[in-house]
Each structure stands twice: as structure tokens, then as C-alpha cells.
XYZ file of C-alpha atoms in Angstrom:
670
model
C -228.079 163.268 21.763
C -230.337 161.443 24.149
C -230.531 157.691 23.717
C -233.685 155.637 23.516
C -234.308 153.272 26.345
C -232.998 149.790 25.594
C -236.496 148.284 25.579
C -238.022 150.956 23.379
C -238.628 150.222 19.709
C -237.758 152.689 16.963
C -240.477 155.291 16.597
C -240.874 154.877 12.865
C -239.933 151.235 12.330
C -241.949 149.117 9.928
C -241.636 145.757 11.618
C -241.672 144.185 15.003
C -238.317 142.858 16.204
C -237.203 139.256 15.916
C -236.244 139.141 19.574
C -236.496 141.465 22.548
C -234.614 139.100 24.870
C -232.292 140.697 27.386
C -228.542 140.072 27.024
C -227.040 137.025 28.689
C -223.825 136.984 30.688
C -222.129 135.336 27.709
C -223.220 138.239 25.504
C -221.706 140.694 27.962
C -218.459 138.740 28.093
C -218.228 138.533 24.283
C -218.952 142.245 23.991
C -216.144 143.086 26.412
C -213.762 140.978 24.321
C -214.921 142.715 21.158
C -214.473 146.177 22.653
C -210.999 145.282 23.902
C -210.023 144.117 20.412
C -211.219 147.407 18.921
C -209.177 149.310 21.487
C -206.120 147.174 20.785
C -206.285 147.932 17.056
C -206.757 151.640 17.865
C -210.179 152.219 16.337
C -210.827 155.098 18.742
C -209.250 158.505 18.303
C -207.379 160.076 21.197
C -208.566 163.149 23.086
C -206.026 165.474 21.462
C -207.097 164.464 17.969
C -210.761 164.958 18.841
C -210.005 168.464 20.112
C -208.026 169.244 16.949
C -210.982 168.208 14.788
C -213.284 170.518 16.709
C -210.859 173.384 16.268
C -210.640 172.726 12.521
C -214.435 172.702 12.205
C -214.623 175.978 14.128
C -212.065 177.580 11.838
C -213.853 176.269 8.742
C -217.124 177.736 10.003
C -215.457 181.139 10.306
C -214.084 180.877 6.776
C -217.427 180.070 5.106
C -219.150 182.889 7.008
C -216.529 185.355 5.770
C -216.857 183.890 2.273
C -220.631 184.415 2.120
C -220.303 188.009 3.291
C -217.603 188.649 0.694
C -219.728 187.194 -2.112
C -222.807 189.127 -0.950
C -220.885 192.394 -0.958
C -219.331 191.653 -4.362
C -222.789 191.111 -5.853
C -223.875 194.616 -4.845
C -226.207 193.947 -1.932
C -226.627 196.672 0.701
C -224.827 196.779 4.041
C -227.788 195.348 5.948
C -227.890 192.334 3.644
C -224.142 191.857 3.940
C -224.391 191.986 7.711
C -227.094 189.289 7.777
C -225.388 187.069 5.205
C -224.506 183.759 6.799
C -223.519 180.156 6.150
C -223.653 177.190 8.513
C -221.481 174.071 8.696
C -223.039 170.663 9.419
C -221.272 167.341 9.784
C -222.465 163.934 8.683
C -221.069 160.486 8.002
C -218.771 158.708 10.445
C -217.907 161.876 12.384
C -221.562 162.728 13.028
C -222.298 159.098 13.927
C -219.320 159.143 16.317
C -217.695 156.079 14.767
C -214.721 157.790 13.155
C -211.272 156.469 13.864
C -207.846 158.132 13.991
C -207.025 160.013 10.798
C -210.505 159.649 9.301
C -211.854 162.466 7.174
C -214.757 164.682 8.217
C -217.785 164.861 5.947
C -219.069 168.417 6.117
C -221.919 170.343 4.536
C -221.965 174.092 4.002
C -225.489 175.539 3.762
C -225.688 178.957 2.127
C -228.323 181.480 0.988
C -230.057 181.532 -2.363
C -227.824 184.160 -3.964
C -224.580 182.222 -3.352
C -224.100 179.684 -6.127
C -222.180 176.434 -6.284
C -220.471 176.785 -9.673
C -219.377 180.416 -9.513
C -219.032 181.061 -5.783
C -218.362 177.738 -4.034
C -215.983 176.277 -6.616
C -214.806 179.762 -7.533
C -214.350 182.305 -4.744
C -214.295 179.845 -1.817
C -211.803 177.651 -3.657
C -209.540 180.684 -4.175
C -209.820 181.662 -0.520
C -208.920 178.165 0.662
C -206.022 177.929 -1.795
C -204.462 181.067 -0.267
C -204.524 179.676 3.285
C -201.271 178.079 4.501
C -203.281 175.633 6.645
C -204.926 174.129 3.551
C -203.158 171.385 1.606
C -204.136 169.043 -1.221
C -207.093 171.153 -2.308
C -209.044 169.181 -4.895
C -212.411 170.342 -6.259
C -214.644 167.720 -7.908
C -217.501 169.763 -9.414
C -218.528 167.021 -11.869
C -219.080 164.318 -9.239
C -222.546 162.870 -8.648
C -222.448 164.857 -5.400
C -220.068 167.799 -6.061
C -217.396 168.019 -3.383
C -214.306 169.982 -2.435
C -211.607 167.805 -0.847
C -208.693 169.179 1.124
C -206.654 168.882 4.295
C -206.910 171.577 6.943
C -204.027 171.451 9.416
C -203.629 167.785 8.528
C -207.319 166.917 8.986
C -208.994 165.585 5.814
C -212.189 167.423 4.895
C -214.866 166.579 2.316
C -216.935 169.748 1.906
C -220.318 169.804 0.123
C -222.498 172.806 -0.604
C -226.270 173.251 -0.615
C -227.938 176.479 -1.703
C -231.261 176.924 0.107
C -234.147 179.088 -1.017
C -233.599 181.465 1.913
C -232.041 184.902 1.822
C -230.690 184.516 5.346
C -229.461 181.289 6.960
C -230.198 181.119 10.720
C -227.574 179.652 13.048
C -230.107 177.201 14.522
C -231.278 175.916 11.133
C -233.115 172.583 11.301
C -232.205 170.837 8.048
C -234.490 167.882 8.752
C -237.526 169.966 7.722
C -238.806 168.765 4.310
C -239.920 172.316 3.490
C -236.262 173.315 3.093
C -236.104 171.136 -0.024
C -238.514 173.462 -1.831
C -236.993 174.849 -5.050
C -233.629 173.166 -4.411
C -231.633 171.943 -7.373
C -230.843 168.222 -7.566
C -227.235 168.582 -6.414
C -228.308 170.575 -3.350
C -230.866 167.913 -2.441
C -228.205 165.214 -2.707
C -225.773 167.298 -0.663
C -228.156 168.166 2.155
C -229.510 164.630 2.387
C -226.213 163.370 3.831
C -226.804 165.235 7.092
C -230.530 164.512 7.113
C -229.977 160.769 6.663
C -227.349 160.631 9.413
C -229.635 162.337 11.935
C -232.551 160.095 10.955
C -230.515 156.924 11.463
C -229.522 158.004 14.965
C -233.189 158.704 15.672
C -234.377 155.302 14.479
C -232.051 152.911 16.304
C -233.242 151.658 19.716
C -229.870 152.068 21.452
C -227.412 154.548 20.002
C -224.387 153.321 21.927
C -224.847 149.678 20.883
C -225.424 150.834 17.313
C -222.213 152.870 17.311
C -220.099 150.039 18.719
C -221.533 147.537 16.231
C -221.084 149.905 13.300
C -217.499 150.634 14.302
C -216.867 146.887 14.305
C -218.515 146.294 10.905
C -216.645 149.209 9.352
C -213.347 147.750 10.561
C -214.284 144.306 9.240
C -215.274 145.643 5.813
C -212.007 147.568 5.494
C -209.987 144.515 6.489
C -211.820 142.430 3.893
C -211.387 145.056 1.160
C -215.072 145.840 0.606
C -215.293 149.321 2.131
C -215.368 151.617 -0.877
C -218.429 153.160 -2.440
C -216.360 154.539 -5.294
C -215.048 151.045 -6.192
C -218.554 149.586 -6.347
C -218.718 148.189 -2.813
C -220.412 149.907 0.136
C -219.458 153.129 1.866
C -220.072 154.533 5.321
C -223.757 155.396 4.974
C -224.531 151.993 3.404
C -222.966 150.070 6.280
C -224.712 152.362 8.777
C -228.144 151.561 7.343
C -227.417 147.825 7.262
C -226.325 147.869 10.913
C -229.270 150.068 11.947
C -231.685 147.529 10.448
C -230.167 144.743 12.567
C -230.439 146.958 15.645
C -234.146 147.373 14.908
C -234.607 143.602 14.662
C -232.710 142.967 17.937
C -233.385 146.140 20.002
C -231.959 144.834 23.289
C -228.969 142.918 21.911
C -225.413 143.857 22.759
C -222.823 144.480 20.014
C -221.420 140.925 20.083
C -224.824 139.452 19.241
C -225.627 142.245 16.792
C -222.451 141.457 14.839
C -223.370 137.775 14.704
C -226.923 138.527 13.566
C -225.612 141.005 11.006
C -223.853 138.194 9.154
C -226.680 135.719 9.694
C -229.324 137.963 8.171
C -227.314 139.368 5.252
C -225.774 136.028 4.298
C -229.378 134.935 3.648
C -230.756 138.147 2.187
C -232.315 137.823 -1.251
C -231.148 140.814 -3.204
C -232.486 142.925 -4.893
C -235.062 143.011 -2.071
C -234.283 146.416 -0.550
C -233.134 147.232 2.969
C -235.286 149.986 4.511
C -235.441 151.414 8.010
C -238.959 152.802 7.508
C -241.611 152.960 4.782
C -240.720 155.039 1.774
C -241.938 158.527 2.578
C -244.049 160.520 0.206
C -244.000 164.286 0.017
C -245.776 167.265 -1.434
C -242.673 168.300 -3.358
C -242.027 167.046 -6.866
C -238.958 165.053 -5.847
C -238.444 161.539 -7.136
C -238.092 158.757 -4.548
C -236.776 155.259 -5.216
C -239.500 153.219 -6.909
C -238.595 150.453 -9.385
C -242.245 150.196 -10.449
C -242.023 153.587 -12.104
C -238.336 154.306 -12.608
C -236.475 152.092 -15.048
C -233.081 152.904 -13.519
C -234.263 151.900 -10.052
C -235.377 148.537 -11.407
C -231.788 147.798 -12.470
C -230.308 148.327 -8.994
C -228.775 145.126 -7.642
C -228.389 145.877 -3.921
C -230.860 148.586 -2.898
C -230.165 150.166 0.505
C -232.740 152.923 0.873
C -232.197 156.152 2.770
C -234.858 156.857 5.432
C -235.660 160.502 4.581
C -237.632 162.140 1.806
C -236.819 161.833 -1.019
C -235.853 158.203 -0.318
C -232.968 157.097 -2.534
C -230.880 154.020 -3.131
C -227.557 154.758 -1.461
C -225.813 151.759 -3.094
C -226.424 152.397 -6.787
C -222.705 151.844 -7.477
C -222.868 148.117 -6.723
C -222.254 145.870 -9.741
C -222.913 142.201 -10.306
C -219.292 141.371 -9.494
C -219.006 143.459 -6.335
C -222.339 142.111 -5.072
C -221.049 138.570 -5.550
C -217.898 139.398 -3.579
C -219.835 140.967 -0.703
C -222.254 138.030 -0.538
C -219.304 135.730 -0.131
C -217.890 137.899 2.638
C -221.244 137.871 4.447
C -221.227 134.085 4.268
C -217.666 133.906 5.549
C -218.578 136.155 8.478
C -221.599 134.024 9.305
C -219.538 130.828 9.313
C -216.953 132.378 11.641
C -219.624 133.653 14.039
C -221.191 130.195 14.125
C -217.780 128.713 14.881
C -217.365 131.220 17.694
C -220.540 129.872 19.300
C -218.712 126.578 19.801
C -215.474 128.291 20.892
C -213.785 126.977 17.741
C -212.353 130.396 16.884
C -212.271 134.006 18.090
C -212.838 137.576 16.974
C -209.383 137.816 15.404
C -210.385 135.322 12.718
C -213.306 137.482 11.649
C -211.044 140.494 11.164
C -208.238 138.772 9.284
C -207.305 140.867 6.259
C -208.016 139.524 2.805
C -205.069 138.791 0.516
C -206.208 140.234 -2.755
C -203.132 139.307 -4.758
C -203.346 135.670 -3.702
C -206.959 135.280 -4.767
C -206.584 135.301 -8.566
C -204.179 134.431 -11.334
C -205.276 137.193 -13.700
C -205.484 140.903 -13.030
C -206.014 144.179 -14.802
C -203.569 146.953 -13.974
C -204.737 150.511 -14.586
C -201.920 153.070 -14.679
C -202.410 156.817 -14.735
C -199.844 159.613 -14.961
C -199.787 163.386 -15.188
C -197.189 166.121 -15.579
C -197.373 167.654 -12.103
C -198.925 167.146 -8.667
C -201.931 169.370 -9.287
C -202.778 167.633 -12.550
C -202.333 164.227 -10.920
C -204.746 165.092 -8.104
C -207.404 166.217 -10.587
C -206.800 163.348 -13.010
C -206.753 160.776 -10.207
C -210.044 162.021 -8.790
C -211.683 161.828 -12.204
C -210.414 158.327 -12.986
C -211.233 156.943 -9.528
C -214.808 158.178 -9.789
C -215.182 156.181 -13.010
C -213.305 152.967 -12.257
C -216.545 151.262 -11.237
C -217.758 151.651 -14.815
C -214.977 149.333 -15.963
C -216.286 146.640 -13.617
C -219.832 147.143 -14.905
C -218.768 147.109 -18.547
C -216.884 143.834 -18.078
C -219.967 142.366 -16.389
C -222.079 143.375 -19.379
C -219.639 142.302 -22.103
C -219.099 138.857 -20.546
C -222.808 138.375 -19.787
C -222.062 138.181 -16.087
C -219.746 135.177 -16.397
C -216.454 136.923 -15.610
C -215.908 138.241 -12.095
C -214.131 141.597 -11.926
C -212.886 142.317 -8.394
C -211.603 145.882 -7.922
C -209.026 146.543 -5.233
C -210.315 149.522 -3.199
C -206.891 151.104 -2.757
C -204.366 152.832 -4.957
C -200.715 151.912 -5.449
C -197.637 154.029 -5.941
C -194.707 153.406 -8.257
C -191.898 155.360 -6.606
C -189.687 155.127 -9.674
C -192.168 157.243 -11.626
C -193.209 160.796 -11.010
C -196.878 161.724 -10.787
C -198.085 158.145 -11.168
C -200.746 155.929 -9.580
C -202.020 152.470 -10.416
C -205.035 150.326 -9.547
C -205.740 146.600 -9.780
C -208.730 144.422 -10.559
C -208.779 140.652 -10.102
C -210.332 138.559 -12.878
C -211.843 135.107 -12.537
C -214.795 132.956 -13.438
C -217.917 133.989 -11.551
C -219.135 131.167 -9.335
C -222.232 129.325 -10.439
C -222.164 130.373 -14.103
C -222.409 127.783 -16.846
C -219.482 127.856 -19.263
C -218.641 125.581 -22.133
C -215.253 123.917 -22.381
C -212.806 126.287 -24.001
C -215.122 129.330 -23.827
C -213.223 132.592 -24.197
C -214.068 136.137 -23.220
C -212.946 139.171 -25.172
C -213.058 142.264 -22.974
C -211.051 144.543 -25.259
C -214.185 146.444 -26.303
C -215.183 146.925 -22.661
C -211.761 148.354 -21.894
C -211.791 150.612 -24.913
C -215.234 151.911 -23.962
C -213.941 152.633 -20.471
C -210.904 154.495 -21.797
C -213.073 156.506 -24.166
C -215.383 157.288 -21.260
C -212.488 158.484 -19.106
C -211.009 160.424 -22.023
C -213.908 162.896 -22.172
C -212.572 164.686 -19.066
C -213.342 168.365 -19.609
C -210.215 169.540 -17.761
C -207.865 167.114 -19.484
C -204.361 168.443 -20.022
C -201.306 167.201 -21.913
C -199.639 164.419 -19.969
C -202.837 163.042 -18.447
C -202.474 159.447 -19.542
C -204.159 156.128 -18.766
C -203.208 152.571 -19.667
C -204.919 149.237 -18.965
C -202.987 145.991 -19.264
C -203.312 142.333 -18.342
C -200.967 140.948 -15.695
C -200.592 137.491 -14.203
C -199.708 136.776 -10.598
C -198.619 133.394 -9.306
C -198.510 133.781 -5.501
C -195.224 133.536 -3.654
C -194.260 131.068 -0.935
C -196.014 132.142 2.309
C -193.056 131.890 4.655
C -194.041 135.049 6.489
C -197.798 134.699 6.126
C -198.485 131.370 7.810
C -199.822 132.984 10.965
C -202.113 135.258 8.970
C -203.847 132.952 6.553
C -203.171 129.531 7.972
C -202.168 128.294 4.536
C -199.253 126.099 3.577
C -197.036 126.321 0.565
C -197.664 124.153 -2.408
C -195.040 122.243 -4.333
C -192.739 124.355 -6.428
C -191.468 123.746 -9.914
C -187.870 124.665 -9.234
C -188.147 128.380 -9.998
C -186.780 130.738 -7.409
C -187.852 134.037 -6.061
C -185.718 137.042 -6.774
C -185.840 138.058 -3.114
C -187.938 137.850 0.000
C -188.802 140.948 1.994
C -191.424 141.842 4.559
C -194.445 143.491 3.007
C -196.751 146.113 4.473
C -198.712 149.200 3.457
C -200.342 149.901 0.109
C -197.663 150.817 -2.391
C -196.242 149.323 -5.558
C -192.572 150.055 -6.022
C -190.673 149.456 -9.263
C -187.151 150.268 -10.393
C -186.735 150.285 -14.138
C -183.528 149.179 -15.788
C -182.248 150.715 -18.961
C -183.092 149.271 -22.344
C -181.045 149.311 -25.482
C -183.999 149.743 -27.817
C -187.707 150.497 -27.684
C -188.768 146.891 -28.262
C -186.274 145.361 -25.866
C -187.667 143.525 -22.857
C -186.916 145.379 -19.632
C -186.213 143.472 -16.438
C -188.116 145.263 -13.700
C -187.804 144.494 -10.020
C -191.253 144.871 -8.468
C -192.477 144.768 -4.947
C -196.222 144.741 -4.329
C -196.727 146.049 -0.836
C -199.711 144.776 1.199
C -200.232 142.053 -1.383
C -197.941 139.403 0.081
C -196.148 139.135 -3.249
C -192.595 139.800 -4.338
C -192.371 139.711 -8.080
C -190.069 139.837 -11.030
C -191.792 141.764 -13.776
C -191.265 142.028 -17.495
C -191.982 145.347 -19.091
C -193.327 144.565 -22.533
C -192.949 147.656 -24.632
C -194.939 146.328 -27.549
C -198.403 147.868 -27.631
C -199.772 144.476 -28.691
C -199.520 143.182 -25.125
C -201.915 145.737 -23.682
C -205.687 145.508 -23.460
C -206.487 147.983 -26.149
C -204.449 150.982 -27.219
C -203.339 153.188 -24.341
C -204.964 156.597 -24.174
C -202.318 159.283 -24.087
C -202.388 162.960 -24.890
C -198.630 163.277 -25.122
C -197.967 160.394 -27.451
C -197.700 156.625 -27.599
C -196.899 154.567 -24.536
C -195.955 151.070 -23.549
C -197.809 148.762 -21.224
C -196.563 146.477 -18.509
C -197.086 142.732 -18.380
C -196.367 141.369 -14.934
C -195.998 137.698 -14.070
C -194.975 136.184 -10.766
C -192.249 133.623 -11.434
C -192.444 131.823 -8.097
C -194.530 128.678 -8.525
C -195.503 127.972 -4.917
C -199.204 128.776 -4.607
C -200.608 129.841 -1.274
C -204.186 128.666 -0.615
C -206.302 131.802 -0.562
C -207.854 132.502 2.843
C -211.517 131.775 3.446
C -213.562 134.239 1.442
C -211.230 134.085 -1.547
C -210.418 130.367 -1.686
C -210.382 129.065 -5.215
C -212.276 126.027 -6.377
C -214.555 125.897 -3.339
C -217.806 124.017 -3.870
C -218.875 123.570 -0.248
C -222.546 124.062 0.586
C -222.959 126.640 3.342
C -225.284 126.312 6.323
C -228.776 127.763 6.207
C -230.287 130.330 8.489
C -231.202 128.931 11.898
C -234.785 128.301 12.960
C -234.872 131.441 15.092
C -235.408 133.578 11.992
C -238.605 133.579 9.980
C -239.878 136.244 7.636
C -243.679 136.361 7.544
C -246.349 138.716 6.210
C -247.023 140.258 2.858
C -244.540 141.522 0.306
C -245.196 144.662 -1.632
C -244.297 144.133 -5.273
C -242.062 146.734 -6.857
C -241.853 145.111 -10.236
C -240.308 142.037 -11.738
C -237.363 140.691 -9.809
C -237.667 143.242 -7.032
C -239.638 143.073 -3.830
C -239.808 145.385 -0.832
C -239.565 144.078 2.695
C -242.920 144.954 4.202
C -243.475 141.999 6.450
C -243.536 141.085 10.094
C -240.302 139.555 11.305
C -240.737 137.393 14.364
C -239.026 134.670 16.310
C -239.849 131.082 15.463
C -240.182 128.507 18.203
C -237.575 125.796 17.778
C -239.217 122.817 16.108
C -236.122 120.870 15.259
C -236.154 121.788 11.566
C -232.796 122.087 9.877
C -233.487 125.098 7.681
C -235.434 128.328 7.673
C -238.283 129.411 5.478
C -240.051 132.488 4.195
C -243.806 132.401 4.725
C -245.774 134.097 1.983
C -249.236 135.582 1.895
C -250.661 132.545 0.187
C -249.561 130.318 3.048
C -246.817 128.670 1.037
C -243.241 128.338 2.169
C -240.013 128.461 0.267
C -236.688 127.312 1.618
C -233.839 129.769 1.865
C -231.318 128.419 -0.602
C -227.800 129.741 -0.352
C -225.586 130.442 -3.324
C -222.167 128.839 -3.267
C -219.835 131.835 -3.349
C -216.342 131.058 -4.516
C -213.832 132.229 -7.027
C -212.709 129.640 -9.556
C -209.827 131.104 -11.463
C -208.715 128.503 -13.954
C -206.536 129.671 -16.771
C -205.862 132.622 -18.982
C -204.932 132.530 -22.614
C -201.683 134.154 -23.625
C -201.916 137.693 -24.835
C -202.948 137.582 -28.448
C -201.086 139.515 -31.133
C -203.803 142.160 -31.097
C -205.258 144.444 -28.420
C -207.626 142.009 -26.700
C -207.730 139.716 -23.700
C -209.234 136.239 -23.687
C -209.972 133.959 -20.781
C -210.452 130.288 -21.505
C -212.369 128.146 -19.024
C -211.855 124.398 -19.206
C -214.671 121.875 -19.247
C -213.790 120.643 -15.750
C -215.664 123.616 -14.337
C -218.249 123.815 -17.047
C -219.444 120.366 -16.090
C -220.704 121.700 -12.784
C -223.475 123.754 -14.367
């Protein structure tokens, strides 16, 4: 794809840039350092892997073409129709944007003719064809997803395959899917499926310099994964969300190199006033009866907390999964990134600090552990996909039931208990949400939220005996950071005389447990636990009494016990910046080089759309930035104080509920 010239503005941009200044020598030097770091951490795939991906895509294209011809013949069409029957494979996401790293999956779209259906043919005949191929492993159809998808590995390459049925009898090889007319008579799922490729192509068209955009996006993707906020399914942001956010910064600084774009990324979004939406161009209208994002007319759109709008018709919010808790976490990470970039301007730190991994299990004292099991590998794959796609609802339900006062932080990864067959578990950190007003001794009962979540998960249409889910409360007290000092810069606190069971190096994302035998059902089991990639070695107690769990465990095969985990080591490691507890520091405001002026288009109460001119402000010596409004008034940009204050948790009550009690020492800061 041809690049735009570096001094050329996006063709369809809404606003003038903040700065068109040419890069300085310092910018070039910082960019070289950034690129070297990305090479050192192996963010670029090797030539052999790139060739293998192309071969896999070529083979997949052959398979879908044979599949369409087979379906056409089976439905009784004549030989001429069978001969013309065709399907085309498109790519989108990180692979299409050319920011994929080693081992990343390939987002693919299969476009087929009008007589080839999704339910019967795509998830039926094509699924059977793929299942018979020796090159295909871990085949997992998800027909009930918001965007139906078939997941599998082809010769070791992970593939996410979508399907869109067009209103054409014959699909040409040179099909241009960016044409809005192709959306005519498409069902909703096909529109959602085809929009992935259309959005990706539009983003590449709208950035002023594709290469700088790709380098910056690769950097931001790596940062978000290191900080544990890269996961659309967990309620954070996914690939397309980060791409749009980065593309908007590239529009505002069209000539900037990646080092400056990264810095401005954190500066702008640490100040952004959500739910004001991020848009790369005006919301497009169309002659088709397709609904675009508009909170003035659509009640659901008005409830979105972090709108990031796709730039093609029909324009949609790509970040509808974001909850109050996950938004709070991301805002804090934006602020952390901005502070580090400002420190880099004075040579006080370097790029490595920005990309330090977060230590999720050192950030809180209270966690939810969600365990799922099945009876075989196939059932586990299906059950796991269903549960993962609904975990974000647990976060949202806790937000609602606690009136937004309790922060629920989902870990984006899954963990494996090697002592159990067909088992996975997930974790969510729990703590007081920063800035909320709580009374001394206030308690939160989230048992009803958990029961609602379990009931919601339990309606799985393909549920089989042995598909089981349990949610329980666990407590972690972080271990002494003898092997983490170089990572987080923290020092160990004073201990209370209790000793660790053992100390071992920790890496990866797995939870290993080895159960000991118990003499009776109600006996307490001593369980040796190792939380990998959490910087915690633990000694766990398996409480078999159902009273210790957060609500009764859902199980098809019978009753089950829940696990209460508590770290016995008393030395507390200060959480790294971004998760530090008890922080009340005021953060710096946006510099004077950023000013948002012009008129705002109202989209309803609490929601505004950026429709203003963004321009550079001449330095006047002021210490904070402002937003100029139509009426000539100015309002200062006030920053929230993002921090996690985890105080104390009440003991598990003798009934299926969890309570968190916040002391008046925090409540006084309302």
C-alpha cells in the first residue's frame, strides 16, 4: 500500500493537527532507541514465520473455495453455477495492519455467495471439512458470539475465521469490500463480520504516515499487554481499539516520529474526558437502513463509557465491552505512561520503565477466583470459550451491585491447575474504587451479582454433564520480593515472623496445585500452590465447606467444594506505579501546547462528540491547559487521582456472600 507523504493530512480528517513541526534530532535518536528495544524483545516475526503464514492463508483460501463448490452442488444447482461458485479470504486486524508479532493469530474473513449460509454451511459443512484435516488442531466454533467465529490452528498458526454472506450469486476474486452497496440486504452478523476488514483498510487510508503509525501501534500494543490491559473480551481494549486511538494521535501530529507519537498518546488520553468519543472522521450516514452509533437516539449507545468509533458506515462503538472498573484501570495506566514520558524528557528514566510488566497479584488483597472444569478436552474448549466471552458481565454486575464503589479488576489471562484434568481458572482483583465516598464500616454484598453471573453462564445451550463453574473469594498477601527488586524497584516490608513454604522463580501464566489427601469431606486440605507470573508463592487451604464460596457453585454433575486461598507470608511488596495502593498524589496537567477549541456537538446528557479544531497554543507561561468552549468560557482540565486503595476484607460469613468493609480512614477523604 502506498504511503501518504509525511506532510500530507488525512483525506477525511475532521480536525486540523496540533502540530506539523518536523522531527528534531532528539526525536530521531529516541525513535532509534525505541525501535531497538522492540527488536530486542522480539516484536517482529522472522522471515520464515511470515512465509509460513502466507502459505497457510493460501491453503485456507483453497479450502473455502472447495467448500463453496461442494455446498453449491449439494443444494442442487447446475454445473455452470457450481463452476462459478467462489469464496474469497480477506485478512484484518494486526496481520492486515502489519503489526503482528511472532505467534500472533490471523484474523480472517471468508466472503461467500448468498446461497451459502452461516448456521448450516459455515458452522456445519466447513466445520466438518476442517475437522477432518490433519493440519487443523483445536477447532472451536463460537456461533453464539457477538461476532460468530471459528477458531483453530492450521499447521500451528492460530486462525480466527469469520463469515459474511453477501447478496451476490457469484463472488469475484477482485471484490472491493469497502463499497457500502455490498451491505445491502446483509444480516447483522454479516455486517459485523465484514466491517473488520473495512475498518482496517480505512484506518490505513486515514493516517498521514503508515510506517510511523505501524511502529507506534506496535509499541502501544506491547505496552498494553505488559500492563495487562490488552483484552477486549475481559472488558479492556483489543487490537482495533488501540489502532483507532493511535491513528487519532497520528492525525494530530502528522509529521511526528514514533517516539513523540508515543509520548503524545499518553498525554492526550491521560486528559481525555470520557465518554467523549474518539473518532477518526465524522460519523457517516448512508442510504441503507443500518444503525450507526448515536447516543441521542439509541439508549444503549448513551450508556457506553469509552466510545471508540469505527470510521466506516455503519459507524459503531468498538469498545462497548468497557466497564466502569476497566475504564478506571486504563485511565490510571494512561496517567502512569504520561508521567514516565515526562520523566524521559528530563532523562530521569528510559523506555524500559514504560514497558515494565504489571504485578497483578501484588496489587490487591482480595480476589475472586473463577474455576471451570469439563469432562474432556473438546468440552473444555467449548465451555471455556463460552465462559470467557461472559466474564466481563461479572465485572459489570459487581459495578452495578456496589453502585460503582468496588473496583473489579479482571486478569486478562487464564491459569492452569496441572493437578486437575480439563480445568482452567481466572482471577479478578477487588478493591475500593478511587475517589468514591464510603462511610466507615460500609460493607458490600456481591453474592447476588455472582449468582446472577452463574445463572447467566448456566444457560449455555450446548452445556453437557461435567461442565462446572465455581466462584470463590481468595486473599493474597504478597511475598517477599527477593527476586523482583530489579523489576518493580520495591523493597520488602517488615514481616510478622511467618515463613514462606518455599521460594522458586516464577514465570509464565499458569497456576499449579498439588492436592493432598483428606480423611473426610469437611477436613481442611493443605494445598501447595504456585502462582506463575504473579510473583507469589503461596500455601493454600482448600475449604470444602460450601459456606466459604461466593454463592453456591453451579455444577451439572453434583455438588462441589470451593477453594479459599490466603498467602501466609506477611512481607508486603509495594505495588509498582500504576497499581500502588493508597496513592493520593495529584498528577500533572496537560502542557500548554495542547488546547481544544471550537464547538462541541451534543449527543445527549453526559456525552459529547469531538467536533472541534485542535491547534497548538503559544506558550504563555500558564501552568495548566484549558478547553475553550463556544461561549468563550474556559474550563480547566482536572485530572482524577487514579489509585487502588485496598483496605480490608471481612471474613467469609457463614452464608454464601462476600462483604468488604472499608474503614473511616479512607471515607474521610470524600
